[in-house]
Coordinates of C-alpha atoms in Angstrom, one line a residue:
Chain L
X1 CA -55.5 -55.2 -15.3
X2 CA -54.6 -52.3 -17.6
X3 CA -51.3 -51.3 -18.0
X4 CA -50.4 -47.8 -16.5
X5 CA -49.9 -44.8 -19.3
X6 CA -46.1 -45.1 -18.7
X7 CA -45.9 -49.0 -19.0
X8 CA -47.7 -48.1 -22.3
X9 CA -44.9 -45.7 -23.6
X10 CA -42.0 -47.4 -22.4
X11 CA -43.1 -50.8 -24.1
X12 CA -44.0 -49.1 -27.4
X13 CA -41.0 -46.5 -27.3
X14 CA -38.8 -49.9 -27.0
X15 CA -40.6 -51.4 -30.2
X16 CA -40.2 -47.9 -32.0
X17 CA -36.2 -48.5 -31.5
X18 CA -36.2 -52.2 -32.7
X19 CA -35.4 -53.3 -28.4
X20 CA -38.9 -55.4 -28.5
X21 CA -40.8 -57.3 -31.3
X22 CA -44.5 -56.3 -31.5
X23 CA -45.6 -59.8 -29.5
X24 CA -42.9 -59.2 -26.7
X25 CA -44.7 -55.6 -26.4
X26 CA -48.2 -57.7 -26.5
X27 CA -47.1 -59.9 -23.8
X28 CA -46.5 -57.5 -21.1
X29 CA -49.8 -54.8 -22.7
X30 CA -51.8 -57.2 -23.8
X31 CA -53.3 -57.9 -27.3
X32 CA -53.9 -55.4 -29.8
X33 CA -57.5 -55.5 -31.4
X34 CA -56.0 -55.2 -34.5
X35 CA -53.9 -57.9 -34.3
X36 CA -49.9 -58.3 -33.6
X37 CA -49.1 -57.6 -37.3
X38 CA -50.6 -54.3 -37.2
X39 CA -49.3 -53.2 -34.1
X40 CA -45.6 -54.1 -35.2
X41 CA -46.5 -51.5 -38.5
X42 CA -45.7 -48.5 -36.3
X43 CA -42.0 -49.4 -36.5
X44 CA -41.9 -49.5 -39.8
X45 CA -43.2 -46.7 -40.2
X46 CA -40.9 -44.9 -37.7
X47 CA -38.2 -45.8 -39.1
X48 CA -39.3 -45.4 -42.9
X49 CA -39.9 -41.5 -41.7
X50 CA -36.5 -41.6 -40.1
X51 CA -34.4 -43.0 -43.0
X52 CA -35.9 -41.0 -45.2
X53 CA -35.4 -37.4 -43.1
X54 CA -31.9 -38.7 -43.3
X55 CA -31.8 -39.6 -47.0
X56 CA -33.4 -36.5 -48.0
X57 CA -30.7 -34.5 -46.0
X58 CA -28.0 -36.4 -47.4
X59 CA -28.8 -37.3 -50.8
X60 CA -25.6 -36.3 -52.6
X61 CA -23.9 -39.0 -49.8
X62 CA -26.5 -41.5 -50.6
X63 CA -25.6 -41.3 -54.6
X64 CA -21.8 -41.1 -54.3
X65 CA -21.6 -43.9 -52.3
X66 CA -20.8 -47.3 -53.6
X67 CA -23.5 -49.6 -54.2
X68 CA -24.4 -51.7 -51.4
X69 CA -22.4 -49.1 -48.9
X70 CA -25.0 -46.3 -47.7
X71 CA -28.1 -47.9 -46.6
X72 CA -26.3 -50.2 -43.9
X73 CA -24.1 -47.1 -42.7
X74 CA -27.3 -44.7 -42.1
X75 CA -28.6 -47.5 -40.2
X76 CA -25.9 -47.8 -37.8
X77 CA -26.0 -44.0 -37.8
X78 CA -29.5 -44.0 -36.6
X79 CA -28.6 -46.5 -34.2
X80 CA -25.5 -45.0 -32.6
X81 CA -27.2 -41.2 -32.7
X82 CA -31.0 -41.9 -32.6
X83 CA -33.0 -38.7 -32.9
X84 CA -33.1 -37.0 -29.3
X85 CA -34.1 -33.5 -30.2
X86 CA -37.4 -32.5 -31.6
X87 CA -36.5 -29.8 -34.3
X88 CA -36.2 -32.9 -37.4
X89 CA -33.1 -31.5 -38.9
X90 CA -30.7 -32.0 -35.6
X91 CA -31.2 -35.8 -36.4
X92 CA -28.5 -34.9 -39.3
X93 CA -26.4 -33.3 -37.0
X94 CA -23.7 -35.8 -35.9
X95 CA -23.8 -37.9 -39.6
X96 CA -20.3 -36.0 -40.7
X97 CA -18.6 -37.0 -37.6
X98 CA -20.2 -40.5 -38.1
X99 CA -19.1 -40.7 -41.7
X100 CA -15.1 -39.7 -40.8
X101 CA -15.0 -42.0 -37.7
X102 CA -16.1 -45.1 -39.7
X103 CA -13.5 -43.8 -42.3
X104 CA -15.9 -43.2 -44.7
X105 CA -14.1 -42.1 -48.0
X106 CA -12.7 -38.3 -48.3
X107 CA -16.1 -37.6 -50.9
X108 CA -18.6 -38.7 -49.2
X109 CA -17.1 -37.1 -45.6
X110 CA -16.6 -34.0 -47.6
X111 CA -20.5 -34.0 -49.1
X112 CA -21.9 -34.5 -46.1
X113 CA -19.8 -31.7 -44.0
X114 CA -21.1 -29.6 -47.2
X115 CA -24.8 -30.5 -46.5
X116 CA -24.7 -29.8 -42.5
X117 CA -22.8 -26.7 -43.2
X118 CA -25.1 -25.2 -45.7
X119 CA -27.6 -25.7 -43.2
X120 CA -26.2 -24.6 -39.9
X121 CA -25.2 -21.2 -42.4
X122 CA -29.0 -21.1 -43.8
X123 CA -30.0 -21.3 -40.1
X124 CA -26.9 -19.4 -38.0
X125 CA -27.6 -15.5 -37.3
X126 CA -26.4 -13.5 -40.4
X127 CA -23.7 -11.7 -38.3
X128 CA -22.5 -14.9 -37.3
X129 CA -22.8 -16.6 -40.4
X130 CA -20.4 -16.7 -42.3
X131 CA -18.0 -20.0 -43.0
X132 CA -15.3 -20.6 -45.0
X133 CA -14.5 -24.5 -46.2
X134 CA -11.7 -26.4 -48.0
X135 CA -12.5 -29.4 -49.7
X136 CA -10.8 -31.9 -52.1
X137 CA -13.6 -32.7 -54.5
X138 CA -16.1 -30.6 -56.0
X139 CA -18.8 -30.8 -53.8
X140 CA -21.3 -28.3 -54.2
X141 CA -21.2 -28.9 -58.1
X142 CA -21.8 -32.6 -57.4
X143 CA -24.5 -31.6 -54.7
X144 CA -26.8 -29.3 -57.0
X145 CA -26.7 -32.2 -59.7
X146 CA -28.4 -34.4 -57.5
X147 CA -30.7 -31.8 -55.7
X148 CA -31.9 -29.8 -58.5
X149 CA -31.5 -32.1 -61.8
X150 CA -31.9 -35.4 -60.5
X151 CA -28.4 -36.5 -60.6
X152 CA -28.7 -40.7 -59.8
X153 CA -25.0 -41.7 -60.0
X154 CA -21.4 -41.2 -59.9
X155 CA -19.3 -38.9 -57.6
X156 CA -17.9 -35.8 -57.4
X157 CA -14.9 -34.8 -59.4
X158 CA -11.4 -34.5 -57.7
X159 CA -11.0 -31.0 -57.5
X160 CA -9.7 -28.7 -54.9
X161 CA -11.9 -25.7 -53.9
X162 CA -12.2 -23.0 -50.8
X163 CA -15.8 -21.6 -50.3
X164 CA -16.9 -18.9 -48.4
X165 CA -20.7 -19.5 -47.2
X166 CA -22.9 -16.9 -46.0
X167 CA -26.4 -16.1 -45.5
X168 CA -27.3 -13.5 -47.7
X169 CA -28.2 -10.6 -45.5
X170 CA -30.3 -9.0 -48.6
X171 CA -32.8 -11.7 -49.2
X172 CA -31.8 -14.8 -46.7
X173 CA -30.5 -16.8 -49.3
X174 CA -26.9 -19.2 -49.2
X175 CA -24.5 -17.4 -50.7
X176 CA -21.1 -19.1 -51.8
X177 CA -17.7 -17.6 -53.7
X178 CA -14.4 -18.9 -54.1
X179 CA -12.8 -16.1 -52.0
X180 CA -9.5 -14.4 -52.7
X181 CA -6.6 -14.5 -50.6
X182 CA -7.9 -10.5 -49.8
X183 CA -11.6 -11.5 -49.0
X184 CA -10.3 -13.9 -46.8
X185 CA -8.1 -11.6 -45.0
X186 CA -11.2 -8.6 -45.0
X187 CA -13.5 -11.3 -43.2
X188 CA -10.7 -12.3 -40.8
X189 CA -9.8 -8.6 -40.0
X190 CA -13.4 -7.7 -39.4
X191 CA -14.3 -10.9 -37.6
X192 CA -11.3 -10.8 -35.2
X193 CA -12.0 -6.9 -34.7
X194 CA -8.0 -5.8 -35.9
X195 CA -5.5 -5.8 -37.9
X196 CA -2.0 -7.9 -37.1
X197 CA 1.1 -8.6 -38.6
X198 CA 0.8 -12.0 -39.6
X199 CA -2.0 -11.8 -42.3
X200 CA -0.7 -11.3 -45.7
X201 CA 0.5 -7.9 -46.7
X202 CA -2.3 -6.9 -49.1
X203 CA -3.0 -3.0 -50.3
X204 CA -5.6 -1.4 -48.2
X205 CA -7.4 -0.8 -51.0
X206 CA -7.9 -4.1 -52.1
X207 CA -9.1 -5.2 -48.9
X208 CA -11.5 -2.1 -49.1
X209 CA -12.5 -3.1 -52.6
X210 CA -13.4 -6.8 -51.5
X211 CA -15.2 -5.1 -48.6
X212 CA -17.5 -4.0 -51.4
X213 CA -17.8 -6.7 -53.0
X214 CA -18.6 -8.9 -50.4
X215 CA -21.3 -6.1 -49.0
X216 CA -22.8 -6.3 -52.6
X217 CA -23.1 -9.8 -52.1
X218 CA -25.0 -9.4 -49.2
X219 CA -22.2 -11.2 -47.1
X220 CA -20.8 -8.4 -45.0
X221 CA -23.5 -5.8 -43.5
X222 CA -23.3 -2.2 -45.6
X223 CA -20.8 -0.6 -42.6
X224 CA -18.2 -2.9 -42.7
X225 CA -16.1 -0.7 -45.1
X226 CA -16.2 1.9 -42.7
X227 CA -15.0 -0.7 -40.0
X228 CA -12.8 -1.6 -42.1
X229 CA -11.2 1.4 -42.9
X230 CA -10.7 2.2 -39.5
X231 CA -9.0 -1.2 -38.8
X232 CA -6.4 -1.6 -41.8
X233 CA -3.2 0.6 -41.2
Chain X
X1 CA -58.9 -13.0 -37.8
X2 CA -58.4 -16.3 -39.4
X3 CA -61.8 -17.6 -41.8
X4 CA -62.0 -19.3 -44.8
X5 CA -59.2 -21.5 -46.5
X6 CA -55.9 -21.8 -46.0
X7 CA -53.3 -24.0 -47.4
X8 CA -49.7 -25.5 -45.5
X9 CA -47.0 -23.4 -45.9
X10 CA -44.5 -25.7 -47.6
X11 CA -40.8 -24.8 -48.9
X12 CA -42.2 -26.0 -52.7
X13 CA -44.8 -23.4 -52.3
X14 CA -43.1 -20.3 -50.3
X15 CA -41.6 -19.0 -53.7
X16 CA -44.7 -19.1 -56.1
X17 CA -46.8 -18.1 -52.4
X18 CA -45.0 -14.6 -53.0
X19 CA -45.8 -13.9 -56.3
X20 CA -49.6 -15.5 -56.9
X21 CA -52.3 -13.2 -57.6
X22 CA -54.8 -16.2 -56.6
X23 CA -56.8 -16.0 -52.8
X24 CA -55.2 -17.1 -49.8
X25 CA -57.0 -16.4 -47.0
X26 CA -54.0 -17.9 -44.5
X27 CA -51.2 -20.0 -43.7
X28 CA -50.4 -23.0 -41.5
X29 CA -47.3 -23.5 -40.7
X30 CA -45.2 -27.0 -39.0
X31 CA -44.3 -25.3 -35.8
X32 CA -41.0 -27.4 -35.4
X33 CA -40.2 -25.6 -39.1
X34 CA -39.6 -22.3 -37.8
X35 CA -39.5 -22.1 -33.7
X36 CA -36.7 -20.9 -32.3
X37 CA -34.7 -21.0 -35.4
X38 CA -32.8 -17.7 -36.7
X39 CA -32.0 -17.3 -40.1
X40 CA -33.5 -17.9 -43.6
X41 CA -37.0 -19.6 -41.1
X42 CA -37.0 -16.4 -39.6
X43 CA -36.7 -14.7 -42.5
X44 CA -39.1 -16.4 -44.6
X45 CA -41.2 -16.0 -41.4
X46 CA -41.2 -12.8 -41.2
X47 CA -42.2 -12.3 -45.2
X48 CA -45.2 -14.6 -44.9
X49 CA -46.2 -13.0 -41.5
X50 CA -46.6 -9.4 -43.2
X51 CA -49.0 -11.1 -45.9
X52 CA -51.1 -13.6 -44.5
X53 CA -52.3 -14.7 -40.9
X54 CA -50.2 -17.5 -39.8
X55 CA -51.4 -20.6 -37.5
X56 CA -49.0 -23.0 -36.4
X57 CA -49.2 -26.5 -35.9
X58 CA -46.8 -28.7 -34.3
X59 CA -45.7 -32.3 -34.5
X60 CA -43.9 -32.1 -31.0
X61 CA -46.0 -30.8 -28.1
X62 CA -46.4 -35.2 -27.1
X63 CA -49.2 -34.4 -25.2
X64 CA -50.0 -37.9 -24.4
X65 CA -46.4 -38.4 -23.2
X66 CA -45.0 -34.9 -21.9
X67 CA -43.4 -31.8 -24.1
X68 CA -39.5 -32.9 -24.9
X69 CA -36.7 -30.6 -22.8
X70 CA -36.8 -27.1 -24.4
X71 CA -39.7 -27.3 -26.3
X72 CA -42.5 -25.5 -24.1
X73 CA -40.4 -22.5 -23.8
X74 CA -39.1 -22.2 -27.4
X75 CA -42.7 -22.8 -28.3
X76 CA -44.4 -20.3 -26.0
X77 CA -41.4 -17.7 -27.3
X78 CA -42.7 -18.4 -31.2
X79 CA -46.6 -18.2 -30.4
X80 CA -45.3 -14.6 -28.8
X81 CA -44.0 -13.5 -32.1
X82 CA -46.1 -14.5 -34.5
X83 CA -49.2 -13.7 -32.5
X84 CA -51.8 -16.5 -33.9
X85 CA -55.4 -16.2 -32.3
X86 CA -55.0 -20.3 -31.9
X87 CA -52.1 -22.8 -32.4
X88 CA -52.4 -26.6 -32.9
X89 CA -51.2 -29.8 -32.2
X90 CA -52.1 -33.8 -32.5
X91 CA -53.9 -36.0 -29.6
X92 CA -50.7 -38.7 -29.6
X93 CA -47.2 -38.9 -28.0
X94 CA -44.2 -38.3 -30.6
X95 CA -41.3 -38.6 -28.0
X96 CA -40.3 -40.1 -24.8
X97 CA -37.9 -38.5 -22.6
X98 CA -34.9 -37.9 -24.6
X99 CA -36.0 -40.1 -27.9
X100 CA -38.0 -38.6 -30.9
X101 CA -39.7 -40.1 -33.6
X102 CA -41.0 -37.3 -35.5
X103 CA -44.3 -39.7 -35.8
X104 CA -47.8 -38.9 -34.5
X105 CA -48.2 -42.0 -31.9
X106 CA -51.2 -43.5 -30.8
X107 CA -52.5 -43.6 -27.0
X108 CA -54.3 -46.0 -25.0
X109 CA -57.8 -44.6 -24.4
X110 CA -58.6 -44.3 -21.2
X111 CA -59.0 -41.9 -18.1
X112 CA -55.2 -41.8 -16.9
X113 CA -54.0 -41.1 -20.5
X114 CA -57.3 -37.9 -20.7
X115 CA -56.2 -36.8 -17.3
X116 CA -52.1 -36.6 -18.7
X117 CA -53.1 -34.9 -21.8
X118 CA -55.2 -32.5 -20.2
X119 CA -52.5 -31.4 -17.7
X120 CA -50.3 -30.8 -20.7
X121 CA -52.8 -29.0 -22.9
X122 CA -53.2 -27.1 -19.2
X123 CA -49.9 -25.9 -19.1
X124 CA -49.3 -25.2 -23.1
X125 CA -52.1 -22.8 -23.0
X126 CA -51.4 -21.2 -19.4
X127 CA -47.6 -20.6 -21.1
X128 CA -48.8 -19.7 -24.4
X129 CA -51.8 -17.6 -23.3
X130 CA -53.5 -19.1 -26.4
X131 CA -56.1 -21.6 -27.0
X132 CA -54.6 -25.2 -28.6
X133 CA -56.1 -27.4 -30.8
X134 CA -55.4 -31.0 -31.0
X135 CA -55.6 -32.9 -34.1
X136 CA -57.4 -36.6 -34.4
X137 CA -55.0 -38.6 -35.7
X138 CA -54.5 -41.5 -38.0
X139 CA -54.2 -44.9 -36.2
X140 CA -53.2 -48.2 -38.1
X141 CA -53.8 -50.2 -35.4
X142 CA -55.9 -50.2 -31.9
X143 CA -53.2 -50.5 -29.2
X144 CA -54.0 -52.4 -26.2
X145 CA -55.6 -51.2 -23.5
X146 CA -57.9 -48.8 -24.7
X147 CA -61.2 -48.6 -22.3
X148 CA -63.1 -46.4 -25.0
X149 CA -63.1 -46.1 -28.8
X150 CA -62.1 -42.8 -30.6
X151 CA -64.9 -40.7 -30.4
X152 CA -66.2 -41.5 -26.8
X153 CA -61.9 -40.5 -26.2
X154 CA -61.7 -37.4 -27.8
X155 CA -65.3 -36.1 -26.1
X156 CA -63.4 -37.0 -23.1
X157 CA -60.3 -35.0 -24.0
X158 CA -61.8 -31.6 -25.2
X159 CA -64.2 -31.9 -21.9
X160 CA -61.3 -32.3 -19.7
X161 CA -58.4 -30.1 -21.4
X162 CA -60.4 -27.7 -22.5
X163 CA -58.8 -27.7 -25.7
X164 CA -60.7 -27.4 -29.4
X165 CA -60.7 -29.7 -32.0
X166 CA -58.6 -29.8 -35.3
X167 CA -61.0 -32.2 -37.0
X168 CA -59.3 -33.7 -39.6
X169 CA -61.6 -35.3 -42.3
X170 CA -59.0 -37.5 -43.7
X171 CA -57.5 -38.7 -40.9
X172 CA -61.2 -39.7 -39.8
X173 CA -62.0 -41.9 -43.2
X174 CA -58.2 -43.3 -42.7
X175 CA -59.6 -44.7 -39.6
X176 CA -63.1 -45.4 -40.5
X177 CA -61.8 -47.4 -43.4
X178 CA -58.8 -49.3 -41.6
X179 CA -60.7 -50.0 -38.4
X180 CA -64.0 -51.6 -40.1
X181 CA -66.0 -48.4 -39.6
X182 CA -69.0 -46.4 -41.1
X183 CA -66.9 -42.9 -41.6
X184 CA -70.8 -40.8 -41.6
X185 CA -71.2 -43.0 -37.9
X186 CA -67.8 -41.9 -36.9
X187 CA -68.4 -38.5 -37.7
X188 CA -71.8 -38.7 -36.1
X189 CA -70.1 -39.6 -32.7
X190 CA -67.3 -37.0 -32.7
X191 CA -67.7 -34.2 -30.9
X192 CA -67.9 -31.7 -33.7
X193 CA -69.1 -28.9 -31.1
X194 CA -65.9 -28.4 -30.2
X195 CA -64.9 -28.2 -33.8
X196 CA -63.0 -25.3 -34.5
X197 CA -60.4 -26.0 -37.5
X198 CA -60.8 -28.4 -40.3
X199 CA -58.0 -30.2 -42.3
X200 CA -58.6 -31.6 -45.4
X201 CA -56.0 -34.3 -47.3
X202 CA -55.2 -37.1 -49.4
X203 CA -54.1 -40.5 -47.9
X204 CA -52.3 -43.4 -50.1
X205 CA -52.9 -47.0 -50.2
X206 CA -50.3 -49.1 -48.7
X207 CA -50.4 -53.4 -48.0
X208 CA -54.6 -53.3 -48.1
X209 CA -54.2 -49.8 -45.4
X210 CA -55.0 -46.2 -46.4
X211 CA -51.9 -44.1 -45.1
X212 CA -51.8 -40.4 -43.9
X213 CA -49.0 -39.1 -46.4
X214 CA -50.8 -36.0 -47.3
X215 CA -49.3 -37.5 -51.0
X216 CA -52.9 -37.3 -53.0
X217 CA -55.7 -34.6 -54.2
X218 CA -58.3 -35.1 -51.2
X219 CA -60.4 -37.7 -51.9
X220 CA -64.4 -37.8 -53.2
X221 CA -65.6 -39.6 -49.4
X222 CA -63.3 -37.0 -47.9
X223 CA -65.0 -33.9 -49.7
X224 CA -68.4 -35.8 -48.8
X225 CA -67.5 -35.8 -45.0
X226 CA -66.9 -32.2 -45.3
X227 CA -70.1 -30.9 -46.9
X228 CA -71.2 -33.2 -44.1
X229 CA -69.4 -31.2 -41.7
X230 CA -70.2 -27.5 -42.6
X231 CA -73.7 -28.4 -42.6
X232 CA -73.4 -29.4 -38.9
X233 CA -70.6 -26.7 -37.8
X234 CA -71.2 -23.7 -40.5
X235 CA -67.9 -22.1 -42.4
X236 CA -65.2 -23.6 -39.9
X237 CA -61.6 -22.5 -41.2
X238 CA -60.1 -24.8 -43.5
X239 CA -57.2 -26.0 -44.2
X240 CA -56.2 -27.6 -47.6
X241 CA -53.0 -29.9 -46.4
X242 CA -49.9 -31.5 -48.9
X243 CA -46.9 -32.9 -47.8
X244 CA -45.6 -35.3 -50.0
X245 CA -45.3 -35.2 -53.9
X246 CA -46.6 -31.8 -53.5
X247 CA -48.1 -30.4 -56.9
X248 CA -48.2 -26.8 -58.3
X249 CA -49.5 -24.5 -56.0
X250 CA -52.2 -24.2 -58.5
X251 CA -53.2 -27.1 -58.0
X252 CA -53.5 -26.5 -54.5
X253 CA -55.4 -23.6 -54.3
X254 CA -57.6 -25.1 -57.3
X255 CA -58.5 -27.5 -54.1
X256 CA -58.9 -24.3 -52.0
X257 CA -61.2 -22.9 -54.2
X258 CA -63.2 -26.0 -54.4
X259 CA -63.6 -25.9 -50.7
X260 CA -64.4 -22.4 -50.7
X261 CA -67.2 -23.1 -52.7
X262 CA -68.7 -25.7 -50.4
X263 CA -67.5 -23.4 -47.1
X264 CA -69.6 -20.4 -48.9
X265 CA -72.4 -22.9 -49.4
X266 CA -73.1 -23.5 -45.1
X267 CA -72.2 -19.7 -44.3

């Protein structure tokens, strides 16, 4: 008798996830023409296109990390969050939180918070879009290396660094810059909608000049000096 | 109006995409690329949109299985704004209740699995208010319980679901070769009057199988297929498809040209 539709996806779904070898599938389906061998490709090939979403998301991780160390950890990553949402890129989603809660070391937590954060930024409404991050090591340095030239080994250099991440609201593009204490407290002021007394006491028109600066950069939207203006006593 | 040759929008191509002098007659897009996302998708979107017709073509729908949470509406919202005359999918499942394996899955062939995808290709183009295409895909190995083989399955499908065909000429030598098949006979038997996109691609060789990785110029059987093809169906739009190891866009459209050529040949 032929198996129902559903038998059929619930058997194969549980060889996709490594939960039935190819003949226990076989056993309750029936044989595949093409032989057990074949049949048991498919997983393979699921999970090669799985690994390598996540490889090609993470690749500064994958090269900072000791030999011998990433391939078994983006395993059990798949395993403990297996991709459950259908845009590709939300399979990356939870791999920071992964990497901290195995106490992963500071880089390679820190390069992958930088990779998911670029992207929610890239992806994130522009008026909601901008981030600002601390790190230890120099991670986006390290991160172009191995994205744009090729970089195969080593890690990032110990170094501290703030960025401010933004999509740029003149061409979509990331924008980052090491903000100044007054950018920081222009984007707090606008963000929060006022002015109060615990932000650093900085001269209006330095915050009004980093307003500028930051509108230039196509972080803040071309009336935020005017907001501005009228929020800073 | 979407005719002639069009290549996959890719992120190696967008940037030398805005600046080529060469013909593009339109895009396809990976629906699950840009649907429902804000930001630098939408704006690239939005830049591509004002230059070429745009179709887009998903990896997601799961036909064979049934559309994952969220996705009908998000996709009926991005067929709304970027206005195709058609959109396109693949005959498969890619995802199970709340797993997804952003793979194109084969189906057993038979009636209960024609009757499920036609009720999905029902309700895709009742939301969407546009006409869907699904793909042929590659299959590596026949899964059990099939009643019919592929062709006698996919007549079945587009008589049922009312859906067209996205014939794609690699994906049918992928199989012809891997399943012991004449790839001419196989396109004999398909039911190319329903034919109304064509993709075109390069496959890889992999432990004594051709694979689907879009990796490779298309190849000299595939090109064959296709003068084949236009002969029987006239200048169907064409798509010229990379995904992997993409090359210049050059080189790419050198491909477009070429099938340009052949398309201008049958018009």
């Amino acid at each position: 008798m032929t198996p129902t539709l559903d038998t059929f996806l619930a058997e194969f779904g549980a060889m996709l996830d490594g939960r039935r070898t190819a003949r226990e599938v076989e056993s309750v389906l029936g044989p595949s023409p093409s032989g057990t061998a074949r049949l048991g490709l498919y997983a393979t090939l699921v999970k090669r296109q799985q690994t390598g979403a996540i490889d090609e998301f993470y690749a500064a991780v994958r090269v900072a990390a000791p030999a011998g160390y990433y391939e078994p950890l983006r395993n059990a990553y798949l395993e403990a969050y297996p991709p459950s949402h259908w845009a590709p890129a939300r399979a990356a989603e939870h791999f920071p939180v992964f990497l901290e809660a195995r106490k992963s070391s500071i880089e390679l937590v820190e390069l992958a918070d930088f990779a998911w954060t670029r992207h929610l930024v890239l992806h994130a409404e522009a008026t909601d879009a901008l981030v600002v991050r601390h790190y230890t090591h120099a991670v986006k340095r390290f991160s172009n290396e191995v994205e744009r030239d090729g970089r195969t080994r080593g890690r990032p250099e110990k170094d501290a660094e703030t960025w401010l991440m933004g999509r740029s609201l003149l061409d979509g593009n990331l924008v980052m810059v090491e903000p100044s204490v007054a950018a920081l407290v222009t984007v707090e002021v606008l963000h929060s909608g006022g002015w109060s007394d615990e932000l650093p006491a900085i001269p209006r028109g330095v915050l009004l000049k980093e307003a500028e600066r930051l509108i230039e950069l196509g972080l803040l939207p071309p009336t935020s000096r005017a907001v501005l203006e009228r929020l800073v006593p | 109006m979407v005719r002639g040759v069009g290549i996959g929008l890719r992120r190696e191509l967008m940037e030398p995409l805005l600046t080529t002098s060469r013909r593009v007659d339109w895009l396809e897009l990976i629906t699950e690329n840009f649907a429902g996302l804000t930001g630098k998708p939408a704006v690239m979107l939005e830049r591509f949109r004002s230059r070429w017709p745009l179709i887009p073509h998903g990896v997601g729908l799961s036909v064979g299985s049934a559309p994952p949470r969220g996705y009908l509406e998000t996709l009926t919202g991005f067929i709304a704004k970027v206005d195709p005359p058609w959109f396109s999918d693949h005959l498969c499942f890619s995802s199970l209740g709340d797993r997804t394996w952003f793979d194109l899955l084969p189906l057993p062939r038979h009636d209960e699995t024609v009757a499920r995808v036609a009720a999905h290709v029902k309700t895709a183009q009742d939301a969407t208010g546009r006409p869907l295409l699904l793909e042929n895909i590659t299959t590596y190995a026949e899964v059990p319980g099939s009643e019919y083989d592929e062709a006698a399955f996919l007549r079945r499908v587009v008589a049922s679901s009312g859906a067209g065909l996205l014939l794609d000429l690699n994906n049918l030598y992928v199989n012809a070769v891997n399943h012991g098949l004449q790839p001419e006979a196989l396109l004999e038997a398909f039911p190319v009057e329903h034919v109304r996109q064509l993709h075109l691609a390069g496959f890889s060789k992999d432990r004594g199988l051709l694979l689907d990785t879009h990796s490779t110029p298309v190849a000299k059987p595939v090109w064959q297929l296709y003068e084949r093809t236009l002969k029987r169906c006239g200048p169907v739009p064409t798509l010229i498809e990379w995904d992997q190891h993409i090359p210049s866009l050059d080189a790419v459209l050198d491909e477009a040209d070429t099938a340009r050529a052949l398309m201008d040949r049958f018009a």
